[in-house]
Amino acid sequence: MRIITVKDYDTMSAAAAKIIAEQVRTKPTSVLGFATGSSPVGTYKQLVKMYKAKKLDFSQVTTFNLDEYCGLPKKHNQSYYYFMMENFFNHVNVPKGNIFLPNGVAADFKKECEAYEKKIAGKGGIDLQLLGVGANGHIGFNEPDSVFHNKTMQVNLTDSTIKANARFFESMNDVPKTALSMGIGTIMAAKKIVLVAGAEKAKAIKELEKPIVSPQNPVSILHYHPDCTIIFVKE
Ligand code: F6R
């Protein structure tokens, strides 16, 4: 695991976008894993800028998002589908049929999660996964637990995550209590991982300086990933 420290959010975003752009240029048919939340917004902006300047082409790219809230339809303005369309897909040329997110309103979540894993495998696995990290160390919606969960599944959000995400909803009661999330095994199978963390994640990143891997701090599993870059804004 490499931890690169940078001076501000824009530098972090530019550095992450550069790695993603290199991935797409080297392998135009790349399978990219995407995240939502405030951490990667700047990265998406940079990638859109490169596309608009004709420096990047996503026409052969396939994407899989980490997670989606259960119960929110695509058109809900807090669904992760909506977030991705607004912040990225509406501005670039990823073919609509190559965009995958778990379906938060699927009739059968178990089947939906199994199908999602199969779809990822069917595309040859994820070449590069972009991640953020929760203040409690979660990646995707893999919350601190007594075990690492392997595959995409329906997960309960912790109170601290519900509280943290309430800023995007009218009230805390409106935040969904469960989500469909790629598992730790799904994330770890990505060939390359890039994690972006703003200054507000200092505590979570500091924990990573310890050589301790524990499901109580899900992000710590990245110590075992062979090609993981963490880009962190150090104040
Ligand atoms: C989002 C996701 C989450 C976020 C994390 C940090 O798809 O999987 O793990 O990356 O909650 O969120 P922000 O960036 O809003 O602080």
Coordinates of C-alpha atoms and ligand atoms in Angstrom, one line a residue:
M1 CA 0.0 0.0 0.0
R2 CA 1.3 3.4 -1.0
I3 CA 0.1 6.5 0.8
I4 CA 0.7 9.6 -1.1
T5 CA 0.0 12.9 0.8
V6 CA -1.1 15.9 -1.1
K7 CA -1.8 19.5 -0.1
D8 CA -5.4 19.9 -1.0
Y9 CA -8.6 18.3 -2.5
D10 CA -7.9 19.5 -6.0
T11 CA -4.4 18.0 -6.1
M12 CA -5.9 14.7 -4.7
S13 CA -8.6 14.7 -7.4
A14 CA -6.1 15.5 -10.2
A15 CA -3.8 12.7 -9.0
A16 CA -6.6 10.1 -8.9
A17 CA -7.9 11.2 -12.3
K18 CA -4.4 10.9 -13.8
I19 CA -4.2 7.2 -12.6
I20 CA -7.6 6.4 -14.0
A21 CA -6.9 8.2 -17.3
E22 CA -3.7 6.2 -17.7
Q23 CA -5.6 3.0 -17.0
V24 CA -8.2 3.8 -19.8
R25 CA -5.5 4.9 -22.2
T26 CA -3.4 1.8 -21.6
K27 CA -6.5 -0.5 -21.8
P28 CA -9.4 1.2 -23.6
T29 CA -11.7 -1.7 -22.7
S30 CA -11.0 -1.3 -19.0
V31 CA -13.5 -2.3 -16.3
L32 CA -13.6 0.5 -13.8
G33 CA -15.1 0.3 -10.3
F34 CA -16.6 3.6 -9.1
A35 CA -17.6 5.1 -5.8
T36 CA -20.0 7.9 -4.8
G37 CA -19.8 10.5 -2.0
S38 CA -18.0 13.8 -1.7
S39 CA -14.4 12.3 -1.9
P40 CA -14.5 11.3 -5.7
V41 CA -16.6 14.3 -7.0
G42 CA -13.4 16.2 -7.9
T43 CA -11.9 13.2 -9.6
Y44 CA -15.0 12.8 -11.8
K45 CA -14.8 16.5 -12.6
Q46 CA -11.2 16.1 -13.8
L47 CA -12.1 13.1 -15.9
V48 CA -15.0 15.0 -17.5
K49 CA -12.6 17.8 -18.3
M50 CA -10.2 15.4 -20.0
Y51 CA -13.0 13.9 -22.0
K52 CA -14.3 17.3 -23.1
A53 CA -10.8 18.3 -24.1
K54 CA -10.7 15.1 -26.2
K55 CA -7.9 13.7 -24.2
L56 CA -9.8 10.7 -23.0
D57 CA -12.3 8.3 -24.5
F58 CA -14.6 6.1 -22.5
S59 CA -16.4 4.5 -25.4
Q60 CA -15.2 1.0 -24.6
V61 CA -15.2 1.2 -20.8
T62 CA -17.4 -0.7 -18.5
T63 CA -18.2 0.5 -15.0
F64 CA -19.5 -1.1 -11.8
N65 CA -20.4 1.0 -8.8
L66 CA -19.6 -0.2 -5.3
D67 CA -23.0 0.2 -3.8
E68 CA -26.6 1.5 -3.8
Y69 CA -29.1 2.3 -1.1
C70 CA -31.9 -0.2 -0.7
G71 CA -35.3 1.3 -1.4
L72 CA -34.2 4.2 -3.5
P73 CA -35.3 4.1 -7.2
K74 CA -32.9 5.3 -9.9
K75 CA -34.7 8.7 -10.2
H76 CA -34.4 9.5 -6.5
N77 CA -32.0 12.4 -6.2
Q78 CA -30.1 10.6 -3.4
S79 CA -29.7 7.3 -5.2
Y80 CA -26.2 6.5 -6.2
Y81 CA -27.4 5.9 -9.8
Y82 CA -28.6 9.5 -9.8
F83 CA -25.3 10.7 -8.3
M84 CA -23.3 8.9 -10.9
M85 CA -25.4 10.3 -13.8
E86 CA -25.2 13.8 -12.5
N87 CA -21.5 13.8 -11.6
F88 CA -20.1 11.7 -14.4
F89 CA -22.1 9.6 -16.8
N90 CA -24.2 12.4 -18.3
H91 CA -21.0 14.2 -19.3
V92 CA -18.9 11.5 -20.8
N93 CA -19.3 8.7 -23.4
V94 CA -19.5 5.5 -21.4
P95 CA -22.1 3.6 -23.3
K96 CA -25.3 3.4 -21.2
G97 CA -25.4 -0.4 -21.6
N98 CA -21.9 -0.6 -20.0
I99 CA -22.9 1.1 -16.7
F100 CA -23.8 -1.1 -13.8
L101 CA -24.9 -0.4 -10.3
P102 CA -26.7 -2.7 -7.9
N103 CA -30.4 -2.3 -8.2
G104 CA -31.7 -0.9 -4.9
V105 CA -35.3 -1.7 -5.7
A106 CA -34.7 -5.2 -6.9
A107 CA -37.5 -7.7 -6.0
D108 CA -35.0 -10.1 -4.6
F109 CA -31.8 -8.6 -3.1
K110 CA -30.0 -11.9 -2.7
K111 CA -30.5 -12.7 -6.4
E112 CA -29.6 -9.2 -7.4
C113 CA -26.3 -9.5 -5.5
E114 CA -25.4 -12.8 -7.0
A115 CA -26.2 -11.5 -10.5
Y116 CA -24.0 -8.5 -9.8
E117 CA -21.0 -10.7 -8.9
K118 CA -21.6 -12.8 -12.0
K119 CA -21.8 -9.6 -14.2
I120 CA -18.4 -8.4 -12.8
A121 CA -16.9 -11.8 -13.4
G122 CA -18.4 -12.0 -16.9
K123 CA -16.6 -8.8 -17.8
G124 CA -13.3 -10.2 -16.6
G125 CA -13.2 -8.6 -13.2
I126 CA -12.4 -5.0 -12.2
D127 CA -9.2 -3.5 -13.6
L128 CA -9.2 -0.4 -11.4
Q129 CA -11.4 0.3 -8.4
L130 CA -11.8 3.9 -7.1
L131 CA -12.7 4.1 -3.4
G132 CA -13.5 6.6 -0.6
V133 CA -13.3 5.7 3.0
G134 CA -15.9 6.3 5.8
A135 CA -14.8 8.0 9.0
N136 CA -15.3 4.6 10.7
G137 CA -13.1 2.9 8.1
H138 CA -15.8 1.4 5.9
I139 CA -15.1 0.8 2.2
G140 CA -18.1 0.5 0.0
F141 CA -20.7 -0.1 2.7
N142 CA -18.6 -2.7 4.4
E143 CA -19.0 -1.5 8.0
P144 CA -16.8 -2.5 10.9
D145 CA -17.8 -6.0 11.9
S146 CA -16.4 -9.2 13.5
V147 CA -15.7 -10.7 10.0
F148 CA -14.8 -9.5 6.5
H149 CA -17.8 -10.1 4.2
N150 CA -16.6 -11.5 0.8
K151 CA -19.3 -10.9 -1.8
T152 CA -21.8 -8.3 -2.8
M153 CA -24.6 -8.4 -0.3
Q154 CA -27.3 -6.5 1.5
V155 CA -25.7 -4.7 4.5
N156 CA -27.0 -2.7 7.5
L157 CA -25.6 0.8 7.7
T158 CA -24.2 1.7 11.1
D159 CA -25.7 4.6 13.1
S160 CA -22.5 6.6 12.5
T161 CA -22.8 6.1 8.7
I162 CA -26.5 7.0 8.7
K163 CA -25.6 10.2 10.7
A164 CA -22.7 11.0 8.3
N165 CA -24.9 10.6 5.2
A166 CA -27.9 12.5 6.7
R167 CA -26.3 15.7 5.3
F168 CA -27.6 14.7 1.9
F169 CA -31.2 14.0 3.0
E170 CA -33.9 16.1 4.5
S171 CA -33.7 14.3 7.8
M172 CA -31.9 11.4 9.4
N173 CA -35.1 9.3 9.2
D174 CA -34.9 9.5 5.4
V175 CA -31.5 7.9 5.1
P176 CA -32.0 4.2 4.1
K177 CA -30.9 1.8 6.7
T178 CA -29.6 -0.8 4.4
A179 CA -27.6 -0.9 1.1
L180 CA -26.4 -3.4 -1.5
S181 CA -22.6 -3.3 -1.4
M182 CA -19.7 -5.1 -3.1
G183 CA -18.0 -7.2 -0.5
I184 CA -14.4 -7.0 0.7
G185 CA -13.5 -9.9 -1.6
T186 CA -15.1 -8.2 -4.6
I187 CA -13.1 -5.0 -3.9
M188 CA -9.8 -6.9 -3.2
A189 CA -10.1 -8.8 -6.5
A190 CA -9.7 -5.5 -8.4
K191 CA -6.3 -5.4 -10.1
K192 CA -5.6 -1.9 -9.0
I193 CA -7.1 0.2 -6.2
V194 CA -7.1 4.0 -5.8
L195 CA -8.5 5.5 -2.6
V196 CA -9.1 9.2 -2.2
A197 CA -9.3 10.6 1.3
G198 CA -9.8 14.3 2.2
A199 CA -8.3 15.9 5.3
E200 CA -11.4 15.0 7.3
K201 CA -10.4 11.3 7.1
A202 CA -7.1 11.9 8.9
K203 CA -8.1 9.6 11.8
A204 CA -8.9 6.7 9.4
I205 CA -5.7 7.2 7.5
K206 CA -3.6 7.5 10.7
E207 CA -5.0 4.0 11.7
L208 CA -3.5 2.6 8.5
E209 CA 0.0 3.5 9.6
K210 CA -0.4 0.6 12.0
P211 CA 0.3 -2.8 10.4
I212 CA -3.0 -4.2 11.8
V213 CA -5.6 -5.8 9.6
S214 CA -9.0 -6.2 11.2
P215 CA -12.6 -6.3 10.1
Q216 CA -13.3 -3.7 12.8
N217 CA -11.4 -1.4 10.5
P218 CA -12.5 -2.6 7.0
V219 CA -10.1 -0.3 5.1
S220 CA -7.2 -2.0 6.8
I221 CA -7.6 -5.0 4.4
L222 CA -6.0 -2.9 1.7
H223 CA -2.6 -3.7 3.4
Y224 CA -2.9 -7.0 1.6
H225 CA -3.7 -5.6 -1.8
P226 CA -0.7 -5.8 -4.3
D227 CA -1.4 -2.5 -6.1
C228 CA -3.2 0.0 -3.9
T229 CA -2.6 3.8 -3.9
I230 CA -4.1 6.0 -1.2
I231 CA -4.2 9.7 -2.0
F232 CA -4.7 11.7 1.2
V233 CA -5.0 15.4 1.8
K234 CA -2.7 16.2 4.8
E235 CA -3.3 19.5 6.4
Ligands
F6R1 C1 -19.6 5.4 -1.6 C2 -19.0 4.5 -0.7 C3 -18.6 4.9 0.7 C4 -17.9 6.3 0.7 C5 -17.6 6.7 2.1 C6 -17.0 8.1 2.1 O1 -20.0 4.7 -2.8 O2 -18.9 3.3 -1.0 O3 -17.7 4.0 1.2 O4 -16.8 6.3 -0.1 O5 -18.7 6.7 2.9 O6 -17.9 9.1 1.7 P1 -17.5 10.6 1.5 O7 -16.6 10.6 0.3 O8 -18.8 11.3 1.2 O9 -16.9 11.1 2.7

